[in-house]
Amino acid sequence: MKRKGRIGNLYLVLVFVILYAPIFYLTFYSFNSGGTMRHFEGFTLEWYKEVFHDTRLLIIVLNTLVIALLSAAISTILGVFGALAIVYVKSRQMKNMLLSLNSVLIVSPDVIIGASFLILFTIVGIKLGFTSVLLSHIAFSVPIVVIMVLPKLQEMSPTLLDAARDLGASRWEVLSKVVFPFITPGIFAGFFMALTYSLDDFAVTFFVTGNGFSTLSVEIYSRARQGISLTINALSTLIFLFTIVLVVGYYFITQRNRAKGAAVRK
């Protein structure tokens, strides 16, 4: 058993090394004064300074964060009420149909989704730019939120709702004081997942972005096509660190919610 445990741990270590080695390689050369990714000539912060002195790049970073936060917030609201609708719909056939429709955007290739939105916006007459990117990110984030919230709703005992109604609570009070507090971990999980997907998305954004508006994923792709630039390394490193901060923040939020839940049960 011990030998199997050691082999399993070794396998996990190997997997994580393979996954993170390219990121560490990219980060390492972001401090290279030589300007290439072949020979490390010396330590420098020049490429990070270039990132912060590039006004256009800073505007793109702001655009990306605004899109991610707005799309995550709106999709979380829509996703929570969508999950409630799926759980409380009476017809089993209708429930299965809604679940299937919700899964379509998750399993569909991003290229197909991006091309579909491009055709839709062109037909409707929506100008490609901030609005088209925001609407697209909301559309593919809502199913993710639904998937994250549904398990918490299904865990909730119907007796909690019955007890609240017996005590005279209105529908809104049941929703705001019983349902929402119970599914808060799922709501936070859905929000952070939607935020991460929005920050990370390239394929859909590439189709629906227009002249004068761009996001980090599209900008990094455009710069990478022009050749190796360690500014991309520095920018990618900063994004990676920002992602780690989000993950750590989400971890502490979930731990705090669990601690509160355990205290309430006691």
Short mmCIF file of C-alpha atoms in Angstrom, two decimals:
data_model
loop_
_atom_site.label_atom_id
_atom_site.label_comp_id
_atom_site.label_asym_id
_atom_site.label_seq_id
_atom_site.Cartn_x
_atom_site.Cartn_y
_atom_site.Cartn_z
CA MET A 1 0.00 0.00 0.00
CA LYS A 2 2.82 2.38 0.88
CA ARG A 3 4.52 1.64 -2.42
CA LYS A 4 1.32 2.35 -4.34
CA GLY A 5 0.94 5.58 -2.38
CA ARG A 6 4.47 6.66 -3.29
CA ILE A 7 3.91 5.84 -6.96
CA GLY A 8 0.68 7.83 -6.91
CA ASN A 9 2.39 10.84 -5.30
CA LEU A 10 5.25 10.61 -7.81
CA TYR A 11 2.74 10.54 -10.65
CA LEU A 12 0.97 13.63 -9.32
CA VAL A 13 4.27 15.48 -8.95
CA LEU A 14 5.18 14.56 -12.54
CA VAL A 15 1.83 15.79 -13.83
CA PHE A 16 2.16 19.14 -12.04
CA VAL A 17 5.74 19.55 -13.26
CA ILE A 18 4.60 19.01 -16.86
CA LEU A 19 1.73 21.47 -16.42
CA TYR A 20 3.67 24.23 -14.70
CA ALA A 21 7.09 23.89 -16.35
CA PRO A 22 6.14 26.06 -19.40
CA ILE A 23 4.76 28.76 -17.10
CA PHE A 24 7.91 28.83 -14.97
CA TYR A 25 10.03 28.83 -18.13
CA LEU A 26 8.09 31.84 -19.44
CA THR A 27 8.35 33.61 -16.06
CA PHE A 28 12.09 32.92 -15.77
CA TYR A 29 12.88 34.54 -19.11
CA SER A 30 10.67 37.55 -18.36
CA PHE A 31 13.63 38.73 -16.25
CA ASN A 32 16.23 38.13 -19.00
CA SER A 33 18.17 41.23 -20.03
CA GLY A 34 19.24 39.52 -23.26
CA GLY A 35 15.84 39.93 -24.91
CA THR A 36 15.62 36.29 -26.04
CA MET A 37 14.41 32.99 -24.61
CA ARG A 38 17.59 31.09 -25.43
CA HIS A 39 20.34 32.38 -23.16
CA PHE A 40 19.80 34.07 -19.81
CA GLU A 41 22.27 36.96 -19.77
CA GLY A 42 21.24 38.79 -16.61
CA PHE A 43 18.42 39.87 -14.32
CA THR A 44 16.33 42.89 -15.32
CA LEU A 45 12.89 44.42 -14.74
CA GLU A 46 12.98 46.25 -18.07
CA TRP A 47 10.19 44.20 -19.62
CA TYR A 48 7.89 44.82 -16.68
CA LYS A 49 8.60 48.55 -16.95
CA GLU A 50 7.65 48.39 -20.62
CA VAL A 51 4.34 46.80 -19.68
CA PHE A 52 3.49 49.62 -17.26
CA HIS A 53 4.70 52.32 -19.66
CA ASP A 54 2.61 51.00 -22.55
CA THR A 55 -0.54 53.15 -22.37
CA ARG A 56 -2.39 51.14 -25.00
CA LEU A 57 -1.68 47.91 -23.16
CA LEU A 58 -2.90 49.36 -19.85
CA ILE A 59 -6.15 50.43 -21.53
CA ILE A 60 -6.57 46.88 -22.87
CA VAL A 61 -5.97 45.50 -19.36
CA LEU A 62 -8.68 47.84 -18.04
CA ASN A 63 -11.04 46.78 -20.85
CA THR A 64 -10.45 43.12 -20.00
CA LEU A 65 -11.08 43.62 -16.28
CA VAL A 66 -14.23 45.66 -16.88
CA ILE A 67 -15.60 43.05 -19.30
CA ALA A 68 -14.72 40.21 -16.91
CA LEU A 69 -16.25 41.84 -13.82
CA LEU A 70 -19.41 43.02 -15.59
CA SER A 71 -20.00 39.74 -17.42
CA ALA A 72 -19.33 37.72 -14.25
CA ALA A 73 -21.72 39.85 -12.17
CA ILE A 74 -24.54 39.85 -14.74
CA SER A 75 -24.13 36.17 -15.61
CA THR A 76 -24.13 35.28 -11.89
CA ILE A 77 -27.48 37.01 -11.40
CA LEU A 78 -28.97 35.39 -14.50
CA GLY A 79 -27.42 32.03 -13.68
CA VAL A 80 -28.79 31.97 -10.11
CA PHE A 81 -32.33 32.65 -11.26
CA GLY A 82 -31.87 30.20 -14.14
CA ALA A 83 -30.83 27.48 -11.69
CA LEU A 84 -33.84 28.30 -9.49
CA ALA A 85 -36.12 27.99 -12.53
CA ILE A 86 -34.64 24.61 -13.44
CA VAL A 87 -34.95 23.24 -9.88
CA TYR A 88 -38.50 24.41 -9.23
CA VAL A 89 -40.03 23.67 -12.65
CA LYS A 90 -42.68 20.97 -12.14
CA SER A 91 -42.47 19.13 -15.45
CA ARG A 92 -39.62 16.61 -15.47
CA GLN A 93 -39.51 16.71 -19.25
CA MET A 94 -39.17 20.48 -19.21
CA LYS A 95 -36.44 20.26 -16.56
CA ASN A 96 -34.42 17.80 -18.66
CA MET A 97 -34.84 19.99 -21.72
CA LEU A 98 -33.60 23.08 -19.84
CA LEU A 99 -30.60 21.16 -18.49
CA SER A 100 -29.78 19.94 -22.00
CA LEU A 101 -30.04 23.45 -23.46
CA ASN A 102 -27.85 24.76 -20.64
CA SER A 103 -25.18 22.17 -21.46
CA VAL A 104 -25.07 23.05 -25.17
CA LEU A 105 -23.00 26.22 -24.71
CA ILE A 106 -20.61 24.43 -22.34
CA VAL A 107 -19.82 21.51 -24.66
CA SER A 108 -19.97 23.44 -27.95
CA PRO A 109 -16.60 24.43 -29.48
CA ASP A 110 -15.65 28.06 -28.86
CA VAL A 111 -15.09 28.60 -32.58
CA ILE A 112 -18.70 27.66 -33.33
CA ILE A 113 -19.99 29.91 -30.54
CA GLY A 114 -17.83 32.82 -31.68
CA ALA A 115 -18.88 32.47 -35.33
CA SER A 116 -22.55 32.22 -34.30
CA PHE A 117 -22.35 35.41 -32.25
CA LEU A 118 -20.55 37.19 -35.09
CA ILE A 119 -23.34 36.29 -37.52
CA LEU A 120 -26.01 37.25 -34.97
CA PHE A 121 -24.48 40.66 -34.20
CA THR A 122 -24.01 41.37 -37.90
CA ILE A 123 -27.66 40.55 -38.66
CA VAL A 124 -29.04 42.47 -35.67
CA GLY A 125 -26.78 45.45 -36.37
CA ILE A 126 -24.81 45.51 -33.12
CA LYS A 127 -21.43 47.13 -33.71
CA LEU A 128 -18.51 44.89 -32.85
CA GLY A 129 -16.68 46.18 -29.78
CA PHE A 130 -17.38 46.53 -26.08
CA THR A 131 -21.09 45.64 -26.29
CA SER A 132 -20.64 42.57 -28.51
CA VAL A 133 -17.82 41.19 -26.34
CA LEU A 134 -19.80 41.79 -23.13
CA LEU A 135 -22.93 40.09 -24.46
CA SER A 136 -20.91 37.12 -25.72
CA HIS A 137 -19.12 36.67 -22.39
CA ILE A 138 -22.42 36.84 -20.50
CA ALA A 139 -23.94 34.23 -22.82
CA PHE A 140 -21.22 31.61 -22.34
CA SER A 141 -20.82 32.36 -18.62
CA VAL A 142 -24.47 31.89 -17.61
CA PRO A 143 -24.46 28.08 -18.14
CA ILE A 144 -21.29 27.83 -16.04
CA VAL A 145 -22.97 29.66 -13.16
CA VAL A 146 -26.04 27.45 -13.47
CA ILE A 147 -23.88 24.32 -13.22
CA MET A 148 -22.13 25.68 -10.11
CA VAL A 149 -25.35 26.73 -8.32
CA LEU A 150 -27.54 23.71 -9.15
CA PRO A 151 -25.80 21.24 -6.78
CA LYS A 152 -26.26 23.57 -3.80
CA LEU A 153 -29.96 23.99 -4.60
CA GLN A 154 -30.36 20.23 -4.89
CA GLU A 155 -28.64 19.76 -1.50
CA MET A 156 -31.11 22.05 0.23
CA SER A 157 -33.77 20.21 2.19
CA PRO A 158 -37.40 21.09 1.30
CA THR A 159 -38.15 21.13 5.04
CA LEU A 160 -36.18 24.39 5.36
CA LEU A 161 -38.54 26.07 2.93
CA ASP A 162 -41.61 24.54 4.57
CA ALA A 163 -40.45 25.72 8.00
CA ALA A 164 -39.91 29.26 6.69
CA ARG A 165 -43.40 29.34 5.13
CA ASP A 166 -44.98 27.95 8.33
CA LEU A 167 -43.35 30.80 10.25
CA GLY A 168 -45.08 33.30 7.96
CA ALA A 169 -42.22 34.18 5.58
CA SER A 170 -43.24 35.57 2.21
CA ARG A 171 -41.81 34.20 -1.06
CA TRP A 172 -39.20 36.96 -1.20
CA GLU A 173 -38.21 36.39 2.42
CA VAL A 174 -37.84 32.65 1.79
CA LEU A 175 -35.66 33.43 -1.21
CA SER A 176 -33.53 36.14 0.40
CA LYS A 177 -33.21 34.75 3.95
CA VAL A 178 -33.19 30.99 3.37
CA VAL A 179 -32.31 30.08 -0.22
CA PHE A 180 -29.65 32.69 -1.02
CA PRO A 181 -27.65 32.22 2.22
CA PHE A 182 -27.67 28.45 1.71
CA ILE A 183 -26.42 28.60 -1.90
CA THR A 184 -23.88 31.42 -1.27
CA PRO A 185 -20.85 29.09 -1.81
CA GLY A 186 -22.28 28.07 -5.18
CA ILE A 187 -22.90 31.71 -6.11
CA PHE A 188 -19.30 32.66 -5.28
CA ALA A 189 -18.01 29.62 -7.16
CA GLY A 190 -20.09 30.56 -10.20
CA PHE A 191 -18.92 34.18 -10.07
CA PHE A 192 -15.23 33.28 -9.91
CA MET A 193 -15.59 30.64 -12.62
CA ALA A 194 -17.35 33.15 -14.88
CA LEU A 195 -14.66 35.74 -14.10
CA THR A 196 -11.89 33.25 -14.93
CA TYR A 197 -13.52 32.12 -18.17
CA SER A 198 -13.99 35.72 -19.27
CA LEU A 199 -10.36 36.64 -18.54
CA ASP A 200 -9.14 33.50 -20.28
CA ASP A 201 -11.39 33.46 -23.35
CA PHE A 202 -9.77 33.98 -26.74
CA ALA A 203 -11.72 32.17 -29.46
CA VAL A 204 -15.12 33.79 -28.89
CA THR A 205 -13.61 37.21 -28.20
CA PHE A 206 -11.50 37.02 -31.36
CA PHE A 207 -14.66 36.72 -33.47
CA VAL A 208 -16.73 39.46 -31.82
CA THR A 209 -14.14 42.14 -31.06
CA GLY A 210 -13.88 45.11 -33.41
CA ASN A 211 -11.46 47.83 -34.42
CA GLY A 212 -10.43 50.04 -31.52
CA PHE A 213 -11.36 47.50 -28.86
CA SER A 214 -9.36 44.49 -27.69
CA THR A 215 -8.84 42.22 -24.71
CA LEU A 216 -5.64 40.78 -23.27
CA SER A 217 -6.01 37.35 -24.88
CA VAL A 218 -6.45 38.84 -28.36
CA GLU A 219 -3.65 41.38 -27.79
CA ILE A 220 -1.19 38.72 -26.59
CA TYR A 221 -2.02 36.60 -29.64
CA SER A 222 -1.47 39.57 -31.97
CA ARG A 223 1.88 40.42 -30.39
CA ALA A 224 3.04 36.81 -30.34
CA ARG A 225 2.50 36.57 -34.10
CA GLN A 226 4.94 39.44 -34.60
CA GLY A 227 7.79 37.51 -32.97
CA ILE A 228 9.27 36.80 -29.56
CA SER A 229 8.99 39.73 -27.16
CA LEU A 230 9.75 39.37 -23.48
CA THR A 231 7.10 42.00 -22.82
CA ILE A 232 4.61 39.20 -23.50
CA ASN A 233 6.42 37.09 -20.91
CA ALA A 234 6.19 39.86 -18.34
CA LEU A 235 2.52 40.47 -19.10
CA SER A 236 1.72 36.75 -18.95
CA THR A 237 3.53 36.46 -15.62
CA LEU A 238 1.47 39.31 -14.16
CA ILE A 239 -1.75 37.66 -15.39
CA PHE A 240 -0.67 34.36 -13.85
CA LEU A 241 0.00 36.04 -10.50
CA PHE A 242 -3.37 37.79 -10.67
CA THR A 243 -5.04 34.43 -11.30
CA ILE A 244 -3.28 32.95 -8.27
CA VAL A 245 -4.58 35.83 -6.14
CA LEU A 246 -8.13 35.10 -7.37
CA VAL A 247 -7.80 31.39 -6.58
CA VAL A 248 -6.39 32.07 -3.11
CA GLY A 249 -9.14 34.62 -2.46
CA TYR A 250 -11.81 32.15 -3.54
CA TYR A 251 -10.25 29.49 -1.29
CA PHE A 252 -10.38 31.72 1.79
CA ILE A 253 -13.95 32.80 1.01
CA THR A 254 -15.11 29.17 0.78
CA GLN A 255 -13.26 28.29 3.97
CA ARG A 256 -14.92 31.18 5.81
CA ASN A 257 -18.36 30.17 4.50
CA ARG A 258 -17.77 26.58 5.64
CA ALA A 259 -16.73 27.80 9.07
CA LYS A 260 -19.88 29.92 9.32
CA GLY A 261 -22.01 26.99 8.20
CA ALA A 262 -20.45 24.73 10.79
CA ALA A 263 -21.02 27.35 13.49
CA VAL A 264 -24.69 27.69 12.51
CA ARG A 265 -25.19 23.91 12.68
CA LYS A 266 -23.70 23.79 16.19
#
